[in-house]
PDB file of C-alpha atoms in Angstrom:
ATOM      1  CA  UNK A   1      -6.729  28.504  15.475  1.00  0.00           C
ATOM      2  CA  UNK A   2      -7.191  24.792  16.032  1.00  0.00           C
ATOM      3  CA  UNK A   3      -5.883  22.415  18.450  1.00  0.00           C
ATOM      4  CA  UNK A   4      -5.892  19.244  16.267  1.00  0.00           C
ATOM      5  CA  UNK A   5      -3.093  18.054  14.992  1.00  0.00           C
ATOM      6  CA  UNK A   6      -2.305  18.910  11.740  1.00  0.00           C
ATOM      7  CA  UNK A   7      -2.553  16.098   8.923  1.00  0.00           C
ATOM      8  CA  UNK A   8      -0.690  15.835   5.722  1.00  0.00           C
ATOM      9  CA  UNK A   9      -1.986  15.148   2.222  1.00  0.00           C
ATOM     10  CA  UNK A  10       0.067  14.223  -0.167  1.00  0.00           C
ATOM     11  CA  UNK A  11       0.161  14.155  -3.907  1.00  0.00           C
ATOM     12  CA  UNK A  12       2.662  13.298  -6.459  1.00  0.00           C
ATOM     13  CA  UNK A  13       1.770  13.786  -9.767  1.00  0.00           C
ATOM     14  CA  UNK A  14       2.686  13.035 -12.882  1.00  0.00           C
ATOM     15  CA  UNK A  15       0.235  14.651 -15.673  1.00  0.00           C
ATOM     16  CA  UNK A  16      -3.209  13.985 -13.617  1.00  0.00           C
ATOM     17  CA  UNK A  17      -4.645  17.048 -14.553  1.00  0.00           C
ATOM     18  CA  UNK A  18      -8.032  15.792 -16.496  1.00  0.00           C
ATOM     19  CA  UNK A  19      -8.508  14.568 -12.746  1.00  0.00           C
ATOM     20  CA  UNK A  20      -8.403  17.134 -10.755  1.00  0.00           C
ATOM     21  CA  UNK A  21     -11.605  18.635 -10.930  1.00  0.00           C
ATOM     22  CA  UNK A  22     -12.280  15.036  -8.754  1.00  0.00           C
ATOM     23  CA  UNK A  23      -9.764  15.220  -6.863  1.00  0.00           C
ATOM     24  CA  UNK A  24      -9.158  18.543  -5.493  1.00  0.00           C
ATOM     25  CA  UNK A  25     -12.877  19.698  -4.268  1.00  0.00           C
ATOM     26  CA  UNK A  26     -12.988  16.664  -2.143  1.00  0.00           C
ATOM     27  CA  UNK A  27      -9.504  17.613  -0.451  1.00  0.00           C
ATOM     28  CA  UNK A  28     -10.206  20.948   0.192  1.00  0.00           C
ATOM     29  CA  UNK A  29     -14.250  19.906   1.503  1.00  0.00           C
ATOM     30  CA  UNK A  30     -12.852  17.690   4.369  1.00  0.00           C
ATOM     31  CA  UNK A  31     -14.817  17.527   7.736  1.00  0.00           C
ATOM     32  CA  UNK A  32     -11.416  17.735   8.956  1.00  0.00           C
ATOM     33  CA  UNK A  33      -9.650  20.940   8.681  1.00  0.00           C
ATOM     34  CA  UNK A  34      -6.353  21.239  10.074  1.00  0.00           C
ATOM     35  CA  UNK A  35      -4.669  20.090   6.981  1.00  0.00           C
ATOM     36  CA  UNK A  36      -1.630  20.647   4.163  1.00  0.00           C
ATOM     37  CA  UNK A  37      -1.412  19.647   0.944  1.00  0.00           C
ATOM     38  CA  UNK A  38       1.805  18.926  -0.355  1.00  0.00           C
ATOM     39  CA  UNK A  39       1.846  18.671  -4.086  1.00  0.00           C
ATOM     40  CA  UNK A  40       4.804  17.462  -6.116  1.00  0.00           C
ATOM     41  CA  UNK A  41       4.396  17.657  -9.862  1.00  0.00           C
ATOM     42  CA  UNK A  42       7.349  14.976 -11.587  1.00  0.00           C
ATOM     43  CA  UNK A  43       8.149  16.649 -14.830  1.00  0.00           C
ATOM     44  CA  UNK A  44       4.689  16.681 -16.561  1.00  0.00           C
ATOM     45  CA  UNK A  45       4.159  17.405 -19.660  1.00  0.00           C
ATOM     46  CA  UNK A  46       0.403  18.442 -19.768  1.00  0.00           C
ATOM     47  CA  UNK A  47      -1.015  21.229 -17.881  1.00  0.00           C
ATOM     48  CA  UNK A  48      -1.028  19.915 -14.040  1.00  0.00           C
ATOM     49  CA  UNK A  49       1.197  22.808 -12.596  1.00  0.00           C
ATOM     50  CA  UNK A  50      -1.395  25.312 -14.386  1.00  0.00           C
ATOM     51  CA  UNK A  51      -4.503  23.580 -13.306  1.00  0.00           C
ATOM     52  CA  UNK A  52      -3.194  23.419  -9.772  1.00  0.00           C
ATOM     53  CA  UNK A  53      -2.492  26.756  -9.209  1.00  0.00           C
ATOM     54  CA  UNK A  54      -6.537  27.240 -10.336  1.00  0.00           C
ATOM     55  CA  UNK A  55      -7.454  25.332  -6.870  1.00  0.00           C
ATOM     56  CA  UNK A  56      -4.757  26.553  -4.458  1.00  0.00           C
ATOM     57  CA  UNK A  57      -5.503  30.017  -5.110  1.00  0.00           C
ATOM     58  CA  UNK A  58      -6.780  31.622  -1.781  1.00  0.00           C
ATOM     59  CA  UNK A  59      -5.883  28.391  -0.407  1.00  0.00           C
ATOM     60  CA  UNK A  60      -2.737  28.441   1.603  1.00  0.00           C
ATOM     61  CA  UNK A  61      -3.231  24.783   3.107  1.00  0.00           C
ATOM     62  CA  UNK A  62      -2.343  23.808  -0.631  1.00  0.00           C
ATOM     63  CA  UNK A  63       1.949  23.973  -1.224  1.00  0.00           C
ATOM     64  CA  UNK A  64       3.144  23.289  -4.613  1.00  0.00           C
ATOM     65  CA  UNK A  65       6.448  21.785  -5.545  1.00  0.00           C
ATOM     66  CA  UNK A  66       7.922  20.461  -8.516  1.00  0.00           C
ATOM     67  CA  UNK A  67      10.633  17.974  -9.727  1.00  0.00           C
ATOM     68  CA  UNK A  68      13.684  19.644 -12.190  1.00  0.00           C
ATOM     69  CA  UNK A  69      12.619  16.582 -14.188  1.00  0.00           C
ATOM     70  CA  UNK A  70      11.098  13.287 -13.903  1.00  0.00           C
ATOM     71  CA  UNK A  71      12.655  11.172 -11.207  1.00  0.00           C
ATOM     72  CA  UNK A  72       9.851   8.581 -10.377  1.00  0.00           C
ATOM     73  CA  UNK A  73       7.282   8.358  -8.098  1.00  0.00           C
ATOM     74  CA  UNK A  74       9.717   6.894  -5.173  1.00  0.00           C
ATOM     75  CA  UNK A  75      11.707   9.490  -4.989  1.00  0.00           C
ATOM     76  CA  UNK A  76       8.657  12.059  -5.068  1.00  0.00           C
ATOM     77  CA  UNK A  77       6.856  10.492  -2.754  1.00  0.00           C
ATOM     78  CA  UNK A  78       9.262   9.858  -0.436  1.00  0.00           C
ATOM     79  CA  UNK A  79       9.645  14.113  -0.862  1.00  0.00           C
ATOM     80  CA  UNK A  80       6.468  14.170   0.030  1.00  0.00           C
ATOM     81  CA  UNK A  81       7.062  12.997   3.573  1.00  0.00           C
ATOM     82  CA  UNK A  82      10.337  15.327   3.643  1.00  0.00           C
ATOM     83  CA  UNK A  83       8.200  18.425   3.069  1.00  0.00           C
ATOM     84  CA  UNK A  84       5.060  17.599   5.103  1.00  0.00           C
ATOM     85  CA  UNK A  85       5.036  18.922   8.382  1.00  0.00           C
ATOM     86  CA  UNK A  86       2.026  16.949   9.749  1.00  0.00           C
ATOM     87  CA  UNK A  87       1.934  14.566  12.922  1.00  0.00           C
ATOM     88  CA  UNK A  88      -0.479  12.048  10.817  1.00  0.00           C
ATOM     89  CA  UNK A  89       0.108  11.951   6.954  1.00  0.00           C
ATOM     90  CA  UNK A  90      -1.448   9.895   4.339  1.00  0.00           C
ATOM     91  CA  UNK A  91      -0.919   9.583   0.412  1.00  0.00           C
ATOM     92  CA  UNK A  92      -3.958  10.454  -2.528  1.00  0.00           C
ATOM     93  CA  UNK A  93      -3.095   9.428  -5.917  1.00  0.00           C
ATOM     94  CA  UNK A  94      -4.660  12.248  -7.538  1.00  0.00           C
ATOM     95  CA  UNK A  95      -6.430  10.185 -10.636  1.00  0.00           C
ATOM     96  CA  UNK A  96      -8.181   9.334  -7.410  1.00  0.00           C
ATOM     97  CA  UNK A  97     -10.644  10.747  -4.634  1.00  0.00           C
ATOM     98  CA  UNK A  98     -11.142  10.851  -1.408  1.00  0.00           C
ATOM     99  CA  UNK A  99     -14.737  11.065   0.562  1.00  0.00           C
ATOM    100  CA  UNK A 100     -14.905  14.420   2.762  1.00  0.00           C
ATOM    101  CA  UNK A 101     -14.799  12.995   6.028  1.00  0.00           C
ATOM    102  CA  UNK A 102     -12.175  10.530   5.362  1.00  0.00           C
ATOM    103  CA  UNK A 103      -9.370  11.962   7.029  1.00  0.00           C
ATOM    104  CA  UNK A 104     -11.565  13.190  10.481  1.00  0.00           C
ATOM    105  CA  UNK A 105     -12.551   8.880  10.375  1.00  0.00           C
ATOM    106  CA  UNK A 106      -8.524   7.877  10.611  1.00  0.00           C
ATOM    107  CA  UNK A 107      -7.861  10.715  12.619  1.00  0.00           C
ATOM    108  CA  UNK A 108     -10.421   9.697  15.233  1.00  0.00           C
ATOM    109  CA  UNK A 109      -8.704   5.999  16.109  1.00  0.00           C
ATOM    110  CA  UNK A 110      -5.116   7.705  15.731  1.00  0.00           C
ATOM    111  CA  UNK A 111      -6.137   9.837  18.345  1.00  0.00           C
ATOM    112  CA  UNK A 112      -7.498   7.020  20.202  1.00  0.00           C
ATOM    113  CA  UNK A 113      -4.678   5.104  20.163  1.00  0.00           C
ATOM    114  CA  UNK A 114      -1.470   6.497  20.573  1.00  0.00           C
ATOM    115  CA  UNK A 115      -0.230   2.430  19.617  1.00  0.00           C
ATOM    116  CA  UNK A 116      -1.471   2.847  16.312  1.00  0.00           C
ATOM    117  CA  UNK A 117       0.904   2.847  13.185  1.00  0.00           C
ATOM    118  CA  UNK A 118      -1.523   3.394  10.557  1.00  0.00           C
ATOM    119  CA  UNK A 119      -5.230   3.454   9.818  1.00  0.00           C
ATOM    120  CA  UNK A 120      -6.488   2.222   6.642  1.00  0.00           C
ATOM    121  CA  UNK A 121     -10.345   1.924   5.303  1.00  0.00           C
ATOM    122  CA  UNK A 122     -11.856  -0.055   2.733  1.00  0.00           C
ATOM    123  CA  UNK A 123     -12.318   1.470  -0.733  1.00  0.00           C
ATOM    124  CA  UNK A 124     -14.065   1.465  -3.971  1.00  0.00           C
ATOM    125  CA  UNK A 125     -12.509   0.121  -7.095  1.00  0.00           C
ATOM    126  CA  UNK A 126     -13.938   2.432  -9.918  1.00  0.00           C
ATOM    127  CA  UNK A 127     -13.162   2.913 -14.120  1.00  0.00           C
ATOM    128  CA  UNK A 128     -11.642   5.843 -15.474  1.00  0.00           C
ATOM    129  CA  UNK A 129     -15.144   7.944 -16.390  1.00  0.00           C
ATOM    130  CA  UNK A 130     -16.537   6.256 -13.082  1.00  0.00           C
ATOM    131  CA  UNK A 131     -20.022   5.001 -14.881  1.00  0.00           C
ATOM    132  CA  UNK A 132     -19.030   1.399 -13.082  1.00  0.00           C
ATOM    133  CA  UNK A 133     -17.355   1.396  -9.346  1.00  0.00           C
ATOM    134  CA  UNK A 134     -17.418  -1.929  -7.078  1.00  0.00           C
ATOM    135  CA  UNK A 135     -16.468  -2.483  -3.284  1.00  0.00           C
ATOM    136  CA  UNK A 136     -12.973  -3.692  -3.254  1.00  0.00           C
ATOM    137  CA  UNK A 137     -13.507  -7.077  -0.695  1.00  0.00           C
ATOM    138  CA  UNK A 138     -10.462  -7.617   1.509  1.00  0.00           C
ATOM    139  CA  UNK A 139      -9.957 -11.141   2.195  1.00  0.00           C
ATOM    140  CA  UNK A 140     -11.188 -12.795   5.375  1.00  0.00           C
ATOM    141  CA  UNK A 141      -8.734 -16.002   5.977  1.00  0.00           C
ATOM    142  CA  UNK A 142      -5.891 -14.406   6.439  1.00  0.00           C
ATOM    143  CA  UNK A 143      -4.837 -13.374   9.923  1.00  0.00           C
ATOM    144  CA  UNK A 144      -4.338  -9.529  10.648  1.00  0.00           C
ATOM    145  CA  UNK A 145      -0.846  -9.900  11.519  1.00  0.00           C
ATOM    146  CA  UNK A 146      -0.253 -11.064   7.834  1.00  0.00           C
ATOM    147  CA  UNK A 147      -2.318  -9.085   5.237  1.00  0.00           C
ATOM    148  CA  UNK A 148       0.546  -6.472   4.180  1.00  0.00           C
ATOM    149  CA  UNK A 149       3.022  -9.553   3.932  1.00  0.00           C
ATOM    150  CA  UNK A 150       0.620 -11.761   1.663  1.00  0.00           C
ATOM    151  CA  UNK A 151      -0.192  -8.767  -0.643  1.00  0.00           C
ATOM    152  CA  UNK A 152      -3.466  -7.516   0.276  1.00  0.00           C
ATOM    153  CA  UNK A 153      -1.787  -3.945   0.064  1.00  0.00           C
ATOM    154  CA  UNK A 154      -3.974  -1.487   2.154  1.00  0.00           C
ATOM    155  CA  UNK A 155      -2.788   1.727   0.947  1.00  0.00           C
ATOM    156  CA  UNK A 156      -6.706   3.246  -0.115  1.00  0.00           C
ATOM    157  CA  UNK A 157      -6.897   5.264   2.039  1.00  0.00           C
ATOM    158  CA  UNK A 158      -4.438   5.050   4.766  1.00  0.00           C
ATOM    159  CA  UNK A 159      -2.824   7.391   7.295  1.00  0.00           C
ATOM    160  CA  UNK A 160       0.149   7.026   9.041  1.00  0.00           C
ATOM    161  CA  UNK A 161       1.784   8.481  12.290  1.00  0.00           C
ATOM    162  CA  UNK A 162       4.688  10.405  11.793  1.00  0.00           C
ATOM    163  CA  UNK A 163       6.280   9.477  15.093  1.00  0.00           C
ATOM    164  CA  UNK A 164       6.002   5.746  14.044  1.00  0.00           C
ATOM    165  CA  UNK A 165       7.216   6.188  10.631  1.00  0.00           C
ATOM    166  CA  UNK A 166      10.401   7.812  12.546  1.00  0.00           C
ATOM    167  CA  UNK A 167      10.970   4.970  14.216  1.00  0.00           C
ATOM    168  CA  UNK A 168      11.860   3.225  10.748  1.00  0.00           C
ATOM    169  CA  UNK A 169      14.521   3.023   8.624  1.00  0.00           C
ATOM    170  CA  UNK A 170      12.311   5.052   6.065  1.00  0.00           C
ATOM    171  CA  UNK A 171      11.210   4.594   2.395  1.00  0.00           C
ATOM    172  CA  UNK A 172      13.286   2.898  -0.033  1.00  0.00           C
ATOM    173  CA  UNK A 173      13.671   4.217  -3.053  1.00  0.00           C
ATOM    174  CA  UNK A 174      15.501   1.687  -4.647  1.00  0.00           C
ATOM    175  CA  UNK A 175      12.626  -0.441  -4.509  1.00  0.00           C
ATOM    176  CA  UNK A 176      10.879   0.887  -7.568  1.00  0.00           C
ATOM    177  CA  UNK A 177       6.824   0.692  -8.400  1.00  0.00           C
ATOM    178  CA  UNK A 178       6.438  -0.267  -4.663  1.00  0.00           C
ATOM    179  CA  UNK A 179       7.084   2.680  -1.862  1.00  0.00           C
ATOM    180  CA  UNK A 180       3.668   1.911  -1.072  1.00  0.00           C
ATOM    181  CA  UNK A 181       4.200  -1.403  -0.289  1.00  0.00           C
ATOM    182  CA  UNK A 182       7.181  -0.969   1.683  1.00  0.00           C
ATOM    183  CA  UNK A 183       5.339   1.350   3.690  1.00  0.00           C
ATOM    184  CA  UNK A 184       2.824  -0.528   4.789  1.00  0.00           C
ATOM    185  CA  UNK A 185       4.935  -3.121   5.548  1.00  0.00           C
ATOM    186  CA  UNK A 186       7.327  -0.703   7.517  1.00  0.00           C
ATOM    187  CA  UNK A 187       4.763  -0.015   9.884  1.00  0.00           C
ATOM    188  CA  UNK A 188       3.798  -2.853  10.690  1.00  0.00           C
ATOM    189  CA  UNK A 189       6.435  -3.277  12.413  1.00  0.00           C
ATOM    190  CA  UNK A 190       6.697  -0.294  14.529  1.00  0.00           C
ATOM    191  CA  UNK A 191       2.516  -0.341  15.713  1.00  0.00           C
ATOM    192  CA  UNK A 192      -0.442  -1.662  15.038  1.00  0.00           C
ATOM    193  CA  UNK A 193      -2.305  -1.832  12.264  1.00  0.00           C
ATOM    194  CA  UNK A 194      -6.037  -1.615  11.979  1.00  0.00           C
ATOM    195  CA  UNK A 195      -9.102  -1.093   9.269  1.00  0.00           C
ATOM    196  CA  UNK A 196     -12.215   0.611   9.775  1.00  0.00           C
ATOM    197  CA  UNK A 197     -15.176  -0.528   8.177  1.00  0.00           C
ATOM    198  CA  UNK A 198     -16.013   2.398   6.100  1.00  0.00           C
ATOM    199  CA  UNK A 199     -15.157   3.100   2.351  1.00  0.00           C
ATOM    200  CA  UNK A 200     -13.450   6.560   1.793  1.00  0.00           C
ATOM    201  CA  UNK A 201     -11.398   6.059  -0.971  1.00  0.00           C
ATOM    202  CA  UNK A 202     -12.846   5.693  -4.988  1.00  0.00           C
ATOM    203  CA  UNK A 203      -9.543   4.017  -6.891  1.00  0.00           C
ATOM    204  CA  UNK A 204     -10.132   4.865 -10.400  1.00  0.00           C
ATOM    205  CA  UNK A 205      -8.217   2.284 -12.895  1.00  0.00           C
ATOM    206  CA  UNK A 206      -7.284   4.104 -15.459  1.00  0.00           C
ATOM    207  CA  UNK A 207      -5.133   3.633 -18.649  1.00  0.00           C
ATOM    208  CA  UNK A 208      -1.468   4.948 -17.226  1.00  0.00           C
ATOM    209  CA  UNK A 209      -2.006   3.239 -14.309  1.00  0.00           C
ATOM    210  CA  UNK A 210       1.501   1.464 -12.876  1.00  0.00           C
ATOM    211  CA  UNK A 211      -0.364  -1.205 -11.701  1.00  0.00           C
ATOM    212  CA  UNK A 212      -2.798  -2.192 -14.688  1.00  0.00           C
ATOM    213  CA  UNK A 213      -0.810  -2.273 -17.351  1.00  0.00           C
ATOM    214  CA  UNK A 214       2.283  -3.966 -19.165  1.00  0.00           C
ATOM    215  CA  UNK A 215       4.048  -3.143 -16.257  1.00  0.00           C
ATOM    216  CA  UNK A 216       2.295  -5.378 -13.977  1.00  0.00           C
ATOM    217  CA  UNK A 217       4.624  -8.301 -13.642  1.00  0.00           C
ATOM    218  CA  UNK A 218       7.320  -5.763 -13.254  1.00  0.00           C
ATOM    219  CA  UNK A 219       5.408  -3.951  -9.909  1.00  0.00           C
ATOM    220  CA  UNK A 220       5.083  -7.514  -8.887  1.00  0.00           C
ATOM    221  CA  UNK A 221       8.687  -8.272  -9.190  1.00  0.00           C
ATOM    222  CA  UNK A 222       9.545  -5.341  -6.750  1.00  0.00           C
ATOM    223  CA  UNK A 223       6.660  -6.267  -4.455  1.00  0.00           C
ATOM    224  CA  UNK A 224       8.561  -9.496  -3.916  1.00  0.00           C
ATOM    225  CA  UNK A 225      11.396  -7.521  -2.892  1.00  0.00           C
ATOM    226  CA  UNK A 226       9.674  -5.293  -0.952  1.00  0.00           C
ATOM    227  CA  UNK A 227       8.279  -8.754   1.192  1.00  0.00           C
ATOM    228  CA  UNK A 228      11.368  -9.965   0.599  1.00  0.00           C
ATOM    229  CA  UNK A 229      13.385  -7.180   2.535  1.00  0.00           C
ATOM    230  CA  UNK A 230      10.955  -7.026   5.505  1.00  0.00           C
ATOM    231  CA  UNK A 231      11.472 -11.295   5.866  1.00  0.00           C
ATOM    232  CA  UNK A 232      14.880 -10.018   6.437  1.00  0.00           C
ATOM    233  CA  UNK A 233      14.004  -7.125   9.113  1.00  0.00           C
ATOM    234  CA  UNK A 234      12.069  -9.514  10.791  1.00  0.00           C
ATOM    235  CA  UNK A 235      14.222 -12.576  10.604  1.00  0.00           C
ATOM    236  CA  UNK A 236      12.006 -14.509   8.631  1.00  0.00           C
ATOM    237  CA  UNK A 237      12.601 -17.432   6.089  1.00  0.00           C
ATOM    238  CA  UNK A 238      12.143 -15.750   2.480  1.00  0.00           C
ATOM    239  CA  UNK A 239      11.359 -19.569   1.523  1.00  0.00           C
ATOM    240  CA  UNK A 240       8.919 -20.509   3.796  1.00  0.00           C
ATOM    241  CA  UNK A 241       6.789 -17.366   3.582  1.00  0.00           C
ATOM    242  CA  UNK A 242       7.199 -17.473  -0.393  1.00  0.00           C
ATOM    243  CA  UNK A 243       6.218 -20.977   0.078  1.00  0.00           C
ATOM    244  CA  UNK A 244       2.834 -20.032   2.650  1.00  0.00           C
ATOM    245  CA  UNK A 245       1.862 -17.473  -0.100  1.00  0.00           C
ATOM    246  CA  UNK A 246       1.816 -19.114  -3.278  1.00  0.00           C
ATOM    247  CA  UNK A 247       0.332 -22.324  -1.549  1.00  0.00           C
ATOM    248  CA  UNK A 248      -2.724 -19.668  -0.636  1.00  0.00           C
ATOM    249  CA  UNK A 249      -2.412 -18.134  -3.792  1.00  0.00           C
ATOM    250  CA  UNK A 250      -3.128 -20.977  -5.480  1.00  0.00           C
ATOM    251  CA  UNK A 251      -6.236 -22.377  -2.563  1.00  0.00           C
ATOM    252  CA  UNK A 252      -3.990 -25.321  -2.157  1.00  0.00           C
ATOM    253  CA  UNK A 253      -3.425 -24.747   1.905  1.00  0.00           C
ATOM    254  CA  UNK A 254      -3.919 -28.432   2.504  1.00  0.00           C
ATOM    255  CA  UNK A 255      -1.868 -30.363   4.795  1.00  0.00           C
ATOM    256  CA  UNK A 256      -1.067 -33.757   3.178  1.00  0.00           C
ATOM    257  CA  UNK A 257       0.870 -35.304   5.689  1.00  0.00           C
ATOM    258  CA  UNK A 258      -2.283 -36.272   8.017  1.00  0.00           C
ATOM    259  CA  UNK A 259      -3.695 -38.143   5.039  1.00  0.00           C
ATOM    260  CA  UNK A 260      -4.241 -41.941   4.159  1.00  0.00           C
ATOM    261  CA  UNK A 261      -2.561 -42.068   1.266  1.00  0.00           C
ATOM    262  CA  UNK A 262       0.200 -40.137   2.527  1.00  0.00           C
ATOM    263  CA  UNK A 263       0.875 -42.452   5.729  1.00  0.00           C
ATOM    264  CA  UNK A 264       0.845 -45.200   3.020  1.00  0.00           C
ATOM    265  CA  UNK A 265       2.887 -43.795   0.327  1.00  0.00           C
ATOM    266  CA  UNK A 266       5.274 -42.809   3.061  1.00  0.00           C
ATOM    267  CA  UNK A 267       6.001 -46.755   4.196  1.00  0.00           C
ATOM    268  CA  UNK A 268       6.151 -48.304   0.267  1.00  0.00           C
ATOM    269  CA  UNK A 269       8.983 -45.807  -0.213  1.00  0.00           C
ATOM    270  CA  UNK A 270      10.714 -46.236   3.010  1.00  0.00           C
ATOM    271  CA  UNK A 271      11.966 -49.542   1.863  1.00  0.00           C
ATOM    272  CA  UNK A 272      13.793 -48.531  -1.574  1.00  0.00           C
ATOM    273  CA  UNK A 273      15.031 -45.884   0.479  1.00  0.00           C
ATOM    274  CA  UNK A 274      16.341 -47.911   2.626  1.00  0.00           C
ATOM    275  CA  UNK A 275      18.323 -49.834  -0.073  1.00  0.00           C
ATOM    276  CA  UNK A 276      19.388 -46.870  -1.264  1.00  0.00           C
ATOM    277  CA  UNK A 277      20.885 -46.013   1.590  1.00  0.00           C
ATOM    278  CA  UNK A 278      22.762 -48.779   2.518  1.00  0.00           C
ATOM    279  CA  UNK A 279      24.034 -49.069  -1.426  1.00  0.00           C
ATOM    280  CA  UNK A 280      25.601 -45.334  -0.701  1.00  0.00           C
ATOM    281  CA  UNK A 281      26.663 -46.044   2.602  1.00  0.00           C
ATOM    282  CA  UNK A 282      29.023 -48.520   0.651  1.00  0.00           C
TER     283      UNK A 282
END
């Protein structure tokens, strides 16, 4: 028996199986050992329900589930946190993988630091045969207290505390391509939020990826409602902080109104709208 804490992987697939062999060996290998996995198959049509009964066998940390039929990946993976019975949990996309001793690394400051929300580490962007992978490089101008807001999504690999997550109103599902997001940005506001420096996580890109395809614009659609939603939990303009991200989206963060020309553009059109003032007042 073990005193640790027991942490919660989980998976929801959606015909990953040429992965697996990737994927799984790494999750069962971890450092840390106190763990479930909860898998949730969505109605796939290749052979992901046989191949992962090939690695849970003799392997009772490994719980299989499926969908009746395909319902999306919000609704599975908020499932996933439904059936987990872990104080700490954290999400592997399972065209993905995971380095062995990535989950003792999160579990370390979580145990730390009973304040802490969620742990996330920096990660490896990778192809789909992995012959080319390349650090993923968070940005460094944006203030901690505003990464999740602006974008910078740090869900690779993250882990989460199940007493904080309680504390929120929970994923939404009707916010569709972006539980992730949502997440993330969930809680933040219940703890704190921190990165350690080591990458743990290999994000393959791959062809059916959500996020890399046609259906880009769309994901970014719903991760403007996703910001949108938490302006509104934390009572912030939607227009000001859609107005402070695109202006650092596009490297324009420049403030004109302490310039020269802007002092003197300001006086020239004082006067005609002076006159049009006084015209109007009329």
């Amino acid at each position: 028996m073990t005193n640790k804490p027991l942490f919660s992987i989980l998976v929801a697939n959606y015909n990953n199986a040429k992965f697996f062999a990737d994927f799984f060996p790494r999750i069962k290998n971890q450092t840390y050992k106190n763990i479930e996995v909860i898998f949730i198959d969505d109605g796939s049509t290749d052979n992901s329900l046989n191949e992962v009964e090939k690695y849970a066998n003799g392997d009772n940390r490994i719980k299989i589930y499926k969908n009746d039929k395909n319902m999306g990946s919000e609704y599975t993976k908020k499932r996933n946190i439904e059936l987990s019975t872990g104080e700490y949990f954290a999400f592997a996309d399972p065209d993905d993988f995971v380095e062995p001793q990535a989950v003792e690394l999160v579990m370390e400051q979580l145990l730390q630091n009973k304040n802490l929300s969620m742990v996330y580490t920096n990660f490896y962007l990778t192809n789909e045969d992995l012959s080319h992978e390349t650090k993923y490089i968070y940005p460094t101008d944006i203030p901690d207290n505003k990464i999740l807001m602006f974008g910078f999504t740090p869900n690779h690999f993250a882990a989460f505390s199940r007493q904080k997550y309680n504390q929120t109103p929970g994923l939404d599902i009707s916010l569709k391509r972006v539980t992730d997001r949502d997440l993330v940005l969930l809680m933040e506001e219940v703890g704190q939020v921190i990165r350690i420096p080591q990458y743990l996580y290999h994000y393959r890109i791959n062809s059916n990826s959500i996020s890399h395809n046609l259906n880009a614009y769309k994901a970014q659609y719903w991760a403007w409602q996703a910001r949108y939603k938490a302006c509104e939990r934390r009572g912030l303009s939607k227009e000001h902080v859609f107005t402070e991200i695109m202006s650092y989206i596009d490297n324009q963060r420049f403030d004109f109104s302490t310039t020269t020309d802007y002092k003197l553009g300001k006086k020239l059109l004082s006067i005609p709208r002076f006159v049009k003032y006084k015209l109007l007042k009329r």
